[in-house]
XYZ file of N, CA and C in Angstrom:
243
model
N 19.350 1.938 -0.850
C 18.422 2.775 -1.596
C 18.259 4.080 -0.844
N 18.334 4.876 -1.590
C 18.452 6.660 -0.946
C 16.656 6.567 -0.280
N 16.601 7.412 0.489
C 15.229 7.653 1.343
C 14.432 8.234 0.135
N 14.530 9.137 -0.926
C 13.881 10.003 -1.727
C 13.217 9.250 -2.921
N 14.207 8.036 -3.312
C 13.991 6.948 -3.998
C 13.203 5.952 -3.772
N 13.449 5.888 -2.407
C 12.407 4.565 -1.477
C 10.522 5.352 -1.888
N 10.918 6.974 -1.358
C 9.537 7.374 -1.679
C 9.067 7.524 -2.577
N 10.172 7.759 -3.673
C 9.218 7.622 -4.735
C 8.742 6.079 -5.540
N 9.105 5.269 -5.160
C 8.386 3.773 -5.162
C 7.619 3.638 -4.884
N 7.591 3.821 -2.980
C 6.470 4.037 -2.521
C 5.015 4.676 -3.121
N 5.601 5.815 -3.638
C 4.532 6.591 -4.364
C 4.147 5.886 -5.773
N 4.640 5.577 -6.591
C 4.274 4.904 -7.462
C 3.683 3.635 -7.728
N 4.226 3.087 -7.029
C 3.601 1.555 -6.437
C 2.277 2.049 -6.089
N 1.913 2.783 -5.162
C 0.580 3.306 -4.705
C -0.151 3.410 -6.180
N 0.832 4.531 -6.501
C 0.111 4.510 -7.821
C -0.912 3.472 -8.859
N 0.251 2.592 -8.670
C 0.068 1.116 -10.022
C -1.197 0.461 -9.053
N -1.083 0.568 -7.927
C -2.352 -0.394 -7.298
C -3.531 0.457 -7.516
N -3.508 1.706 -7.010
C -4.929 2.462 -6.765
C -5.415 2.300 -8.869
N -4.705 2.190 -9.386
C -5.291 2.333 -11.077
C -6.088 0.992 -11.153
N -5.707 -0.638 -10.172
C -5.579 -1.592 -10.743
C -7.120 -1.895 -9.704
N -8.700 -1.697 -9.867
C -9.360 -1.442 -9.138
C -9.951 -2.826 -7.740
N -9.469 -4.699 -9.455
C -9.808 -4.862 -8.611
C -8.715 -5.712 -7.929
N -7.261 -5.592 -8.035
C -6.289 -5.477 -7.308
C -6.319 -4.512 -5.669
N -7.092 -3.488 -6.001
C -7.138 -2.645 -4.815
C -8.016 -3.222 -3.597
N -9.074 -3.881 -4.362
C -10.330 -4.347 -3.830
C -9.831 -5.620 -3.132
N -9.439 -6.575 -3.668
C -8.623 -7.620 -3.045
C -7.458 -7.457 -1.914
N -6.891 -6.037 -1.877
C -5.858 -5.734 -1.097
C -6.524 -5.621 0.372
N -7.483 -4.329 -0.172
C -8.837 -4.096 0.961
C -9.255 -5.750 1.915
N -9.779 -6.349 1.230
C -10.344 -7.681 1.595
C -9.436 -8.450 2.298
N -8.072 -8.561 2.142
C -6.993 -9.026 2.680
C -6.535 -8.392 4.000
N -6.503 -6.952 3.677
C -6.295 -6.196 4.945
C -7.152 -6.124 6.203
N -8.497 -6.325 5.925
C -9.769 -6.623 7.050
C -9.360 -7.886 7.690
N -8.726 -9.237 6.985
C -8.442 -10.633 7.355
C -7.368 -10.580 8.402
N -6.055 -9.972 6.904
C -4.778 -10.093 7.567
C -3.831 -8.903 7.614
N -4.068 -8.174 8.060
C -3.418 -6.457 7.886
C -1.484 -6.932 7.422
N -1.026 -7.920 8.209
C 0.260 -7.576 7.900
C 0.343 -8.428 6.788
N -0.185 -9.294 6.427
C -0.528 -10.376 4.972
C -0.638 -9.317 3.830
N -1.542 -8.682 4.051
C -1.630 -7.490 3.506
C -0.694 -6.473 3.081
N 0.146 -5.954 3.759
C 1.341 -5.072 3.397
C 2.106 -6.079 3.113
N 2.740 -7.134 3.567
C 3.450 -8.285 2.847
C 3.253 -8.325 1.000
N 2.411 -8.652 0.936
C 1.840 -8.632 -0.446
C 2.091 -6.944 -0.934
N 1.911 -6.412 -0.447
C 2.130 -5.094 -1.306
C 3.758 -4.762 -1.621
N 4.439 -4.953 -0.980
C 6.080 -5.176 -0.621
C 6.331 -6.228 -2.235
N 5.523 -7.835 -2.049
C 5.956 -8.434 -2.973
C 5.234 -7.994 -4.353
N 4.387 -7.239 -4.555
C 4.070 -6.579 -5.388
C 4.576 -5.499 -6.162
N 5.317 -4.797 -5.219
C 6.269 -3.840 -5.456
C 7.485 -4.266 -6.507
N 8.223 -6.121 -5.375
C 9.426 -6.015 -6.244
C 9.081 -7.223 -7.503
N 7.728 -7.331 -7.282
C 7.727 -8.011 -9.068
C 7.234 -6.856 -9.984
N 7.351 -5.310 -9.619
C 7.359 -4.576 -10.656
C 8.291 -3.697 -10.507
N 9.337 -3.858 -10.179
C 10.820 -3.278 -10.447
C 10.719 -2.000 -9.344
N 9.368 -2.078 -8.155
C 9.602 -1.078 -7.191
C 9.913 -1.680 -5.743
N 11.074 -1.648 -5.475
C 11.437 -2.240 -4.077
C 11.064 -1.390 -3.291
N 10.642 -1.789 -1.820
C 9.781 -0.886 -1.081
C 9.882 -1.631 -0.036
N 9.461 -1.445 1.267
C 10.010 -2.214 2.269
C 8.539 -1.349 3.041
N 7.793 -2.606 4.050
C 6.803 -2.428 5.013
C 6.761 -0.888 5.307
N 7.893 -0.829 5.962
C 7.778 0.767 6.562
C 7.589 1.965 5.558
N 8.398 1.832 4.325
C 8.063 3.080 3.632
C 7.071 2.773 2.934
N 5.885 1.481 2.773
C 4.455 1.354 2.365
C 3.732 2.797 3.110
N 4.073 1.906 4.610
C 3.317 2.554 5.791
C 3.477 3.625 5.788
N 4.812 4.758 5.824
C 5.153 6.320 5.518
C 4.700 6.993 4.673
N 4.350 6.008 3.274
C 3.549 7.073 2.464
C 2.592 6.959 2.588
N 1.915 5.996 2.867
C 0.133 5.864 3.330
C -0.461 7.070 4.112
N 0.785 6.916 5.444
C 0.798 8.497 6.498
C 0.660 9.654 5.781
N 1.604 9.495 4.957
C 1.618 10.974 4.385
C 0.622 11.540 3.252
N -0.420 10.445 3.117
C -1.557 11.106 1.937
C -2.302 11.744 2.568
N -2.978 12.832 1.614
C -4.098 13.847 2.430
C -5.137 12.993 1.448
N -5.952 12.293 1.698
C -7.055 11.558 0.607
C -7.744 10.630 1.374
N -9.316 11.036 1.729
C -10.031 10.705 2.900
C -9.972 8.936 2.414
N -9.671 9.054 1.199
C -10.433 7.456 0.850
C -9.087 6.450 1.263
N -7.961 6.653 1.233
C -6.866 5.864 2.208
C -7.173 6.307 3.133
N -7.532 7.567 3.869
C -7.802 7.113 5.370
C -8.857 6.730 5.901
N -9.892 6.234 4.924
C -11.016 5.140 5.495
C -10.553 4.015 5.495
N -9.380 3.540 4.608
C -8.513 1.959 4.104
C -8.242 1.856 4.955
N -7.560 2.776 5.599
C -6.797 2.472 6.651
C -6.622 2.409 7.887
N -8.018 2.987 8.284
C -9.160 2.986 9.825
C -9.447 1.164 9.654
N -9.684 0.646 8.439
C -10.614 -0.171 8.226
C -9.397 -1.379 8.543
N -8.398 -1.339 7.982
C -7.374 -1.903 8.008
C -6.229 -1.453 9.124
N -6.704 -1.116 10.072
C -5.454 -0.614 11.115
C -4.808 -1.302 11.793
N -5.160 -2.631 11.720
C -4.642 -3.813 12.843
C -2.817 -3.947 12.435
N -2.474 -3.846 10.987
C -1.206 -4.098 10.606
C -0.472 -3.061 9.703
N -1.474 -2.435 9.339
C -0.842 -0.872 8.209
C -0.395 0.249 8.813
C-alpha cells in the first residue's frame, strides 16, 4: 500500500469513528484500560470497513492533527497511542 493511501485511510477511518459518538466513547474507555487493545481494535475496525491501516499509520495521523480534542485523547490515552 503506497504511504499517501495508507494516509488517507488513516484519515478516513478517523473520520468514520469521530462521526460514530458512541463508538468513540468506547474507544476512549478502552484506551484509559488498554492503550494498545485500543489501537488494536481501531486497526480491526479499519479492515472490517474496507480501510486497512496498520498501528503506526493510526498513530501518524493522530500526530499529525491540529485539534485540541485528540490531543486531550491522547494525553489521556498515552500509555499505547
Amino acid at each position: 500500500m503506497s504511504s499517501s493511501n495508507a494516509t488517507s485511510n488513516a484519515a478516513e477511518l478517523y473520520r468514520r469513528i469521530s462521526a460514530d459518538g458512541d463508538l468513540t466513547q468506547a474507544l476512549f474507555r478502552q484506551a484509559l484500560q488498554d492503550p494498545s487493545g485500543a489501537l488494536g481494535r481501531i486497526v480491526e475496525i479499519g479492515a472490517a470497513e474496507g480501510l486497512r491501516v496498520s498501528a503506526e499509520e493510526v498513530r501518524a495521523h493522530l500526530d499529525s492533527l491540529d485539534d485540541s480534542a485528540t490531543r486531550q485523547w491522547l494525553i489521556k490515552a498515552r500509555g499505547g497511542l
